[in-house]
PDB file of C-alpha atoms and ligand atoms in Angstrom:
ATOM      1  CA  UNK W1318       0.000   0.000   0.000  1.00 74.00           C
ATOM      2  CA  UNK W1319       1.263   3.508  -0.817  1.00 85.00           C
ATOM      3  CA  UNK W1320       1.853   6.004   1.959  1.00 84.00           C
ATOM      4  CA  UNK W1321       1.419   9.736   1.453  1.00 89.00           C
ATOM      5  CA  UNK W1322       2.310  11.322   4.756  1.00 87.00           C
ATOM      6  CA  UNK W1323       3.156  14.725   3.230  1.00 91.00           C
ATOM      7  CA  UNK W1324      -0.493  15.391   2.379  1.00 92.00           C
ATOM      8  CA  UNK W1325      -1.315  15.300   6.067  1.00 91.00           C
ATOM      9  CA  UNK W1326      -1.802  18.981   7.051  1.00 90.00           C
ATOM     10  CA  UNK W1327       0.139  18.792  10.326  1.00 88.00           C
ATOM     11  CA  UNK W1328       3.020  16.831   8.790  1.00 87.00           C
ATOM     12  CA  UNK W1329       3.267  19.182   5.812  1.00 90.00           C
ATOM     13  CA  UNK W1330       3.315  22.230   8.098  1.00 91.00           C
ATOM     14  CA  UNK W1331       6.077  20.684  10.208  1.00 89.00           C
ATOM     15  CA  UNK W1332       8.058  19.849   7.089  1.00 89.00           C
ATOM     16  CA  UNK W1333       7.759  23.462   5.884  1.00 90.00           C
ATOM     17  CA  UNK W1334       8.989  24.684   9.274  1.00 89.00           C
ATOM     18  CA  UNK W1335      11.883  22.219   9.230  1.00 85.00           C
ATOM     19  CA  UNK W1336      12.958  23.391   5.760  1.00 87.00           C
ATOM     20  CA  UNK W1337      12.793  27.032   6.871  1.00 87.00           C
ATOM     21  CA  UNK W1338      14.584  26.412  10.151  1.00 83.00           C
ATOM     22  CA  UNK W1339      18.084  27.875   9.924  1.00 81.00           C
ATOM     23  CA  UNK W1340      17.682  28.232   6.170  1.00 86.00           C
ATOM     24  CA  UNK W1341      21.056  27.968   4.473  1.00 88.00           C
ATOM     25  CA  UNK W1342      22.587  26.402   7.569  1.00 86.00           C
ATOM     26  CA  UNK W1343      20.649  23.180   8.033  1.00 84.00           C
ATOM     27  CA  UNK W1344      21.835  19.681   7.041  1.00 83.00           C
ATOM     28  CA  UNK W1345      19.836  19.724   3.827  1.00 87.00           C
ATOM     29  CA  UNK W1346      21.364  22.971   2.592  1.00 90.00           C
ATOM     30  CA  UNK W1347      24.886  22.278   3.861  1.00 91.00           C
ATOM     31  CA  UNK W1348      25.276  18.541   3.220  1.00 90.00           C
ATOM     32  CA  UNK W1349      22.556  16.916   1.138  1.00 92.00           C
ATOM     33  CA  UNK W1350      22.119  19.449  -1.662  1.00 94.00           C
ATOM     34  CA  UNK W1351      25.805  20.231  -2.436  1.00 95.00           C
ATOM     35  CA  UNK W1352      26.921  16.594  -2.240  1.00 94.00           C
ATOM     36  CA  UNK W1353      24.003  15.373  -4.301  1.00 96.00           C
ATOM     37  CA  UNK W1354      24.642  17.967  -6.990  1.00 96.00           C
ATOM     38  CA  UNK W1355      28.296  16.903  -7.221  1.00 95.00           C
ATOM     39  CA  UNK W1356      27.148  13.414  -8.261  1.00 96.00           C
ATOM     40  CA  UNK W1357      24.814  14.578 -11.018  1.00 97.00           C
ATOM     41  CA  UNK W1358      26.522  14.356 -14.420  1.00 97.00           C
ATOM     42  CA  UNK W1359      26.535  17.178 -16.973  1.00 98.00           C
ATOM     43  CA  UNK W1360      22.890  18.158 -17.548  1.00 98.00           C
ATOM     44  CA  UNK W1361      23.456  20.170 -20.771  1.00 98.00           C
ATOM     45  CA  UNK W1362      20.605  19.362 -23.148  1.00 98.00           C
ATOM     46  CA  UNK W1363      19.571  16.337 -21.086  1.00 98.00           C
ATOM     47  CA  UNK W1364      16.081  15.224 -20.046  1.00 98.00           C
ATOM     48  CA  UNK W1365      15.705  14.663 -16.316  1.00 98.00           C
ATOM     49  CA  UNK W1366      13.123  12.862 -14.184  1.00 98.00           C
ATOM     50  CA  UNK W1367      13.019  13.766 -10.484  1.00 98.00           C
ATOM     51  CA  UNK W1368      11.276  11.201  -8.250  1.00 98.00           C
ATOM     52  CA  UNK W1369       9.792  12.571  -5.017  1.00 98.00           C
ATOM     53  CA  UNK W1370      10.624  16.108  -6.145  1.00 98.00           C
ATOM     54  CA  UNK W1371       8.992  17.913  -3.205  1.00 97.00           C
ATOM     55  CA  UNK W1372       9.022  21.683  -3.809  1.00 96.00           C
ATOM     56  CA  UNK W1373      10.906  21.149  -7.088  1.00 98.00           C
ATOM     57  CA  UNK W1374      13.786  23.526  -6.298  1.00 96.00           C
ATOM     58  CA  UNK W1375      16.298  21.179  -7.910  1.00 97.00           C
ATOM     59  CA  UNK W1376      14.218  20.867 -11.056  1.00 98.00           C
ATOM     60  CA  UNK W1377      14.343  24.605 -11.634  1.00 98.00           C
ATOM     61  CA  UNK W1378      18.066  24.541 -10.780  1.00 98.00           C
ATOM     62  CA  UNK W1379      18.897  21.857 -13.382  1.00 98.00           C
ATOM     63  CA  UNK W1380      16.787  23.542 -16.070  1.00 98.00           C
ATOM     64  CA  UNK W1381      18.666  26.783 -15.458  1.00 98.00           C
ATOM     65  CA  UNK W1382      21.921  24.798 -15.657  1.00 98.00           C
ATOM     66  CA  UNK W1383      21.067  23.836 -19.244  1.00 98.00           C
ATOM     67  CA  UNK W1384      18.835  20.750 -19.065  1.00 98.00           C
ATOM     68  CA  UNK W1385      16.469  20.382 -22.010  1.00 98.00           C
ATOM     69  CA  UNK W1386      13.452  19.242 -19.977  1.00 98.00           C
ATOM     70  CA  UNK W1387      12.829  18.382 -16.333  1.00 98.00           C
ATOM     71  CA  UNK W1388       9.843  16.457 -14.985  1.00 98.00           C
ATOM     72  CA  UNK W1389       9.358  16.548 -11.218  1.00 98.00           C
ATOM     73  CA  UNK W1390       7.023  13.906  -9.794  1.00 98.00           C
ATOM     74  CA  UNK W1391       5.696  13.360  -6.310  1.00 98.00           C
ATOM     75  CA  UNK W1392       2.926  11.398  -4.617  1.00 97.00           C
ATOM     76  CA  UNK W1393       1.863  14.478  -2.641  1.00 97.00           C
ATOM     77  CA  UNK W1394      -0.591  16.934  -4.168  1.00 97.00           C
ATOM     78  CA  UNK W1395       0.494  19.561  -1.650  1.00 97.00           C
ATOM     79  CA  UNK W1396       4.104  19.242  -2.777  1.00 97.00           C
ATOM     80  CA  UNK W1397       3.190  19.479  -6.462  1.00 98.00           C
ATOM     81  CA  UNK W1398       0.981  22.492  -5.784  1.00 98.00           C
ATOM     82  CA  UNK W1399       3.857  24.255  -4.028  1.00 97.00           C
ATOM     83  CA  UNK W1400       6.312  23.201  -6.744  1.00 98.00           C
ATOM     84  CA  UNK W1401       4.017  24.692  -9.400  1.00 98.00           C
ATOM     85  CA  UNK W1402       3.703  27.921  -7.419  1.00 98.00           C
ATOM     86  CA  UNK W1403       7.391  28.358  -6.660  1.00 97.00           C
ATOM     87  CA  UNK W1404       9.548  26.569  -9.199  1.00 98.00           C
ATOM     88  CA  UNK W1405       7.672  26.148 -12.453  1.00 98.00           C
ATOM     89  CA  UNK W1406       9.541  27.682 -15.376  1.00 98.00           C
ATOM     90  CA  UNK W1407       9.532  26.907 -19.073  1.00 98.00           C
ATOM     91  CA  UNK W1408      10.804  23.387 -19.704  1.00 98.00           C
ATOM     92  CA  UNK W1409       9.948  22.224 -16.185  1.00 98.00           C
ATOM     93  CA  UNK W1410       6.775  20.263 -15.424  1.00 98.00           C
ATOM     94  CA  UNK W1411       5.424  18.857 -12.175  1.00 98.00           C
ATOM     95  CA  UNK W1412       3.041  15.901 -11.927  1.00 98.00           C
ATOM     96  CA  UNK W1413       1.461  13.876  -9.168  1.00 98.00           C
ATOM     97  CA  UNK W1414       2.875  10.396  -9.805  1.00 98.00           C
ATOM     98  CA  UNK W1415       3.824   7.876  -7.144  1.00 97.00           C
ATOM     99  CA  UNK W1416       7.170   6.147  -7.516  1.00 97.00           C
ATOM    100  CA  UNK W1417       5.238   2.870  -7.387  1.00 97.00           C
ATOM    101  CA  UNK W1418       3.566   3.824 -10.694  1.00 97.00           C
ATOM    102  CA  UNK W1419       6.436   5.100 -12.832  1.00 98.00           C
ATOM    103  CA  UNK W1420       6.424   1.993 -15.041  1.00 96.00           C
ATOM    104  CA  UNK W1421       3.278   3.395 -16.669  1.00 95.00           C
ATOM    105  CA  UNK W1422       5.183   6.431 -17.978  1.00 96.00           C
ATOM    106  CA  UNK W1423       5.728   6.507 -21.726  1.00 93.00           C
ATOM    107  CA  UNK W1424       8.820   8.781 -21.860  1.00 94.00           C
ATOM    108  CA  UNK W1425      12.490   7.928 -21.359  1.00 98.00           C
ATOM    109  CA  UNK W1426      15.063  10.147 -19.683  1.00 98.00           C
ATOM    110  CA  UNK W1427      18.821  10.742 -19.757  1.00 98.00           C
ATOM    111  CA  UNK W1428      19.074  11.246 -15.991  1.00 98.00           C
ATOM    112  CA  UNK W1429      16.841  10.170 -13.119  1.00 98.00           C
ATOM    113  CA  UNK W1430      17.400  11.897  -9.790  1.00 98.00           C
ATOM    114  CA  UNK W1431      15.819  11.391  -6.393  1.00 98.00           C
ATOM    115  CA  UNK W1432      16.861  13.127  -3.205  1.00 97.00           C
ATOM    116  CA  UNK W1433      15.733  11.625   0.106  1.00 93.00           C
ATOM    117  CA  UNK W1434      12.643   9.818  -1.161  1.00 94.00           C
ATOM    118  CA  UNK W1435      13.552   6.176  -1.991  1.00 93.00           C
ATOM    119  CA  UNK W1436      13.335   5.112   1.660  1.00 87.00           C
ATOM    120  CA  UNK W1437       9.553   5.596   1.533  1.00 88.00           C
ATOM    121  CA  UNK W1438       9.122   2.657  -0.821  1.00 89.00           C
ATOM    122  CA  UNK W1439       8.738  -0.941   0.195  1.00 84.00           C
ATOM    123  CA  UNK W1440       9.769  -2.594  -3.068  1.00 91.00           C
ATOM    124  CA  UNK W1441      13.241  -1.230  -3.748  1.00 90.00           C
ATOM    125  CA  UNK W1442      14.082  -3.856  -6.394  1.00 94.00           C
ATOM    126  CA  UNK W1443      11.031  -2.979  -8.488  1.00 96.00           C
ATOM    127  CA  UNK W1444      11.831   0.719  -8.228  1.00 96.00           C
ATOM    128  CA  UNK W1445      15.385   0.180  -9.482  1.00 96.00           C
ATOM    129  CA  UNK W1446      14.142  -1.993 -12.356  1.00 96.00           C
ATOM    130  CA  UNK W1447      11.533   0.622 -13.278  1.00 98.00           C
ATOM    131  CA  UNK W1448      14.208   3.324 -13.275  1.00 97.00           C
ATOM    132  CA  UNK W1449      16.371   1.170 -15.535  1.00 97.00           C
ATOM    133  CA  UNK W1450      13.519   0.823 -18.014  1.00 97.00           C
ATOM    134  CA  UNK W1451      12.923   4.592 -18.018  1.00 98.00           C
ATOM    135  CA  UNK W1452      16.560   5.461 -18.710  1.00 97.00           C
ATOM    136  CA  UNK W1453      18.063   5.960 -22.138  1.00 97.00           C
ATOM    137  CA  UNK W1454      21.219   3.923 -22.769  1.00 96.00           C
ATOM    138  CA  UNK W1455      24.179   5.488 -20.982  1.00 95.00           C
ATOM    139  CA  UNK W1456      21.783   7.343 -18.677  1.00 96.00           C
ATOM    140  CA  UNK W1457      22.299   7.902 -14.986  1.00 97.00           C
ATOM    141  CA  UNK W1458      20.315   7.265 -11.837  1.00 97.00           C
ATOM    142  CA  UNK W1459      21.449   9.440  -8.934  1.00 97.00           C
ATOM    143  CA  UNK W1460      19.686   9.050  -5.629  1.00 96.00           C
ATOM    144  CA  UNK W1461      20.079   9.522  -1.921  1.00 94.00           C
ATOM    145  CA  UNK W1462      18.079   8.192   0.944  1.00 88.00           C
ATOM    146  CA  UNK W1463      17.805   8.832   4.599  1.00 82.00           C
ATOM    147  CA  UNK W1464      20.519   7.438   6.839  1.00 78.00           C
ATOM    148  CA  UNK W1465      19.162   4.962   9.415  1.00 74.00           C
ATOM    149  CA  UNK W1466      20.492   7.148  12.228  1.00 75.00           C
ATOM    150  CA  UNK W1467      17.797   9.704  11.469  1.00 73.00           C
ATOM    151  CA  UNK W1468      14.996   7.347  12.425  1.00 71.00           C
ATOM    152  CA  UNK W1469      16.747   5.259  15.051  1.00 74.00           C
ATOM    153  CA  UNK W1470      16.410   7.597  18.010  1.00 74.00           C
ATOM    154  CA  UNK W1471      14.698   5.913  20.929  1.00 73.00           C
ATOM    155  CA  UNK W1472      12.274   7.982  22.983  1.00 74.00           C
ATOM    156  CA  UNK W1473      11.701   6.660  26.491  1.00 76.00           C
ATOM    157  CA  UNK W1474       9.951   7.876  29.603  1.00 78.00           C
ATOM    158  CA  UNK W1475      13.333   8.850  31.062  1.00 75.00           C
ATOM    159  CA  UNK W1476      14.671  10.355  27.854  1.00 75.00           C
ATOM    160  CA  UNK W1477      11.553  11.862  26.272  1.00 77.00           C
ATOM    161  CA  UNK W1478      13.504  13.959  23.751  1.00 76.00           C
ATOM    162  CA  UNK W1479      15.599  11.000  22.601  1.00 76.00           C
ATOM    163  CA  UNK W1480      18.810  12.725  23.653  1.00 77.00           C
ATOM    164  CA  UNK W1481      20.589  14.134  26.667  1.00 80.00           C
ATOM    165  CA  UNK W1482      22.949  17.071  27.014  1.00 84.00           C
ATOM    166  CA  UNK W1483      25.790  16.525  29.474  1.00 86.00           C
ATOM    167  CA  UNK W1484      28.629  19.039  29.818  1.00 89.00           C
ATOM    168  CA  UNK W1485      27.402  20.749  26.664  1.00 88.00           C
ATOM    169  CA  UNK W1486      27.773  17.498  24.742  1.00 87.00           C
ATOM    170  CA  UNK W1487      24.865  15.924  22.890  1.00 79.00           C
ATOM    171  CA  UNK W1488      24.193  12.213  23.507  1.00 79.00           C
ATOM    172  CA  UNK W1489      21.632  10.631  21.167  1.00 77.00           C
ATOM    173  CA  UNK W1490      19.884   7.417  22.165  1.00 75.00           C
ATOM    174  CA  UNK W1491      20.207   5.416  18.979  1.00 76.00           C
ATOM    175  CA  UNK W1492      18.919   2.107  20.338  1.00 72.00           C
ATOM    176  CA  UNK W1493      16.500   1.544  17.462  1.00 70.00           C
ATOM    177  CA  UNK W1494      19.285   1.461  14.864  1.00 71.00           C
ATOM    178  CA  UNK W1495      18.975  -2.278  14.224  1.00 71.00           C
ATOM    179  CA  UNK W1496      15.196  -2.483  14.345  1.00 68.00           C
ATOM    180  CA  UNK W1497      14.172  -3.535  10.829  1.00 63.00           C
ATOM    181  CA  UNK W1498      11.797  -1.131   9.188  1.00 59.00           C
ATOM    182  CA  UNK W1499      11.003   0.092   5.776  1.00 51.00           C
ATOM    183  CA  UNK W1500      12.980   3.307   5.853  1.00 47.00           C
ATOM    184  CA  UNK W1501      16.013   1.669   7.433  1.00 41.00           C
ATOM    185  CA  UNK W1502      17.538   0.119   4.373  1.00 41.00           C
ATOM    186  CA  UNK W1503      20.507   1.710   2.763  1.00 41.00           C
ATOM    187  CA  UNK W1504      23.122   4.350   3.074  1.00 39.00           C
ATOM    188  CA  UNK W1505      23.245   7.783   1.668  1.00 46.00           C
ATOM    189  CA  UNK W1506      24.432   8.665  -1.875  1.00 55.00           C
ATOM    190  CA  UNK W1507      24.502   6.466  -4.986  1.00 67.00           C
ATOM    191  CA  UNK W1508      25.119   7.078  -8.663  1.00 71.00           C
ATOM    192  CA  UNK W1509      24.450   4.371 -11.281  1.00 79.00           C
ATOM    193  CA  UNK W1510      25.283   4.538 -14.949  1.00 76.00           C
ATOM    194  CA  UNK W1511      23.008   2.552 -17.251  1.00 73.00           C
ATOM    195  CA  UNK W1512      25.145   0.537 -19.606  1.00 74.00           C
ATOM    196  CA  UNK W1513      22.968  -1.141 -22.223  1.00 58.00           C
TER     197      UNK W1513
HETATM  198  C1  SAM L 392      12.141  14.443   2.307  1.00 79.80           C
HETATM  199  S1  SAM L 392      11.111  14.926   0.979  1.00 79.80           S
HETATM  200  C2  SAM L 392      12.338  15.328  -0.249  1.00 79.80           C
HETATM  201  C3  SAM L 392      11.806  16.262  -1.301  1.00 79.80           C
HETATM  202  C4  SAM L 392      12.802  16.676  -2.391  1.00 79.80           C
HETATM  203  N1  SAM L 392      13.357  15.531  -3.104  1.00 79.80           N
HETATM  204  C5  SAM L 392      13.893  17.510  -1.808  1.00 79.80           C
HETATM  205  O1  SAM L 392      15.025  17.007  -1.711  1.00 79.80           O
HETATM  206  O2  SAM L 392      13.647  18.646  -1.430  1.00 79.80           O
HETATM  207  C6  SAM L 392      10.470  13.364   0.416  1.00 79.80           C
HETATM  208  C7  SAM L 392       9.502  13.495  -0.754  1.00 79.80           C
HETATM  209  O3  SAM L 392       9.205  12.196  -1.242  1.00 79.80           O
HETATM  210  C8  SAM L 392       7.830  12.169  -1.575  1.00 79.80           C
HETATM  211  N2  SAM L 392       7.354  10.779  -1.582  1.00 79.80           N
HETATM  212  C9  SAM L 392       7.218   9.957  -0.531  1.00 79.80           C
HETATM  213  N3  SAM L 392       6.725   8.772  -0.928  1.00 79.80           N
HETATM  214  C10 SAM L 392       6.565   8.852  -2.269  1.00 79.80           C
HETATM  215  C11 SAM L 392       6.098   7.941  -3.271  1.00 79.80           C
HETATM  216  N4  SAM L 392       5.696   6.733  -2.949  1.00 79.80           N
HETATM  217  N5  SAM L 392       6.071   8.346  -4.548  1.00 79.80           N
HETATM  218  C12 SAM L 392       6.472   9.613  -4.887  1.00 79.80           C
HETATM  219  N6  SAM L 392       6.906  10.518  -3.996  1.00 79.80           N
HETATM  220  C13 SAM L 392       6.961  10.133  -2.701  1.00 79.80           C
HETATM  221  C14 SAM L 392       7.179  13.003  -0.495  1.00 79.80           C
HETATM  222  O4  SAM L 392       5.861  13.400  -0.835  1.00 79.80           O
HETATM  223  C15 SAM L 392       8.169  14.149  -0.374  1.00 79.80           C
HETATM  224  O5  SAM L 392       7.890  15.192  -1.252  1.00 79.80           O
END
């Protein structure tokens, strides 16, 4: 079954706050975005598919960097609405499409990107196969997904915030690190080149 937590009003509001919090100085701006962009090959004249595009900031970025066409897709209508409001420019489109359904798409792409969204899917193998089918020969899949540490914090009655501060040092309680769960699968950045 597909999940779509970002269309929950409270969750979406919290996500917006998180993205705004210390804008330019948070982990997304300082670590995820610059490192991800280093892995993306030359986009000049390329067609790009972004899976789980969120606000679509990267899609506008790659179009302005010279991509021919960028399609941002997301399961969340709220995300696509915001992407259309904030980042739609000529040559960039946004569509509500779940990653589970991309095999029904009739276009192929030179580059598929996905930043911090693959961990929401249960069937990783199918997703990778679907991406392969959607790539032109020699194309690239570049994706990242959440590190297990992010979701492994244990909240207990004695440590309700999941961490303690002792002598100005931060101690996280990561006891759930080995608990198997859907989002706890793989490490952070990957780049695959499709060789036919
Ligand atoms: C952490 S956000 C990342 C957004 C964007 N890639 C970015 O880096 O700013 C995760 C995104 O994945 C989307 N998502 C989650 N499950 C999805 C699914 N099954 N199909 C498509 N998008 C999904 C969410 O709606 C959300 O926009």
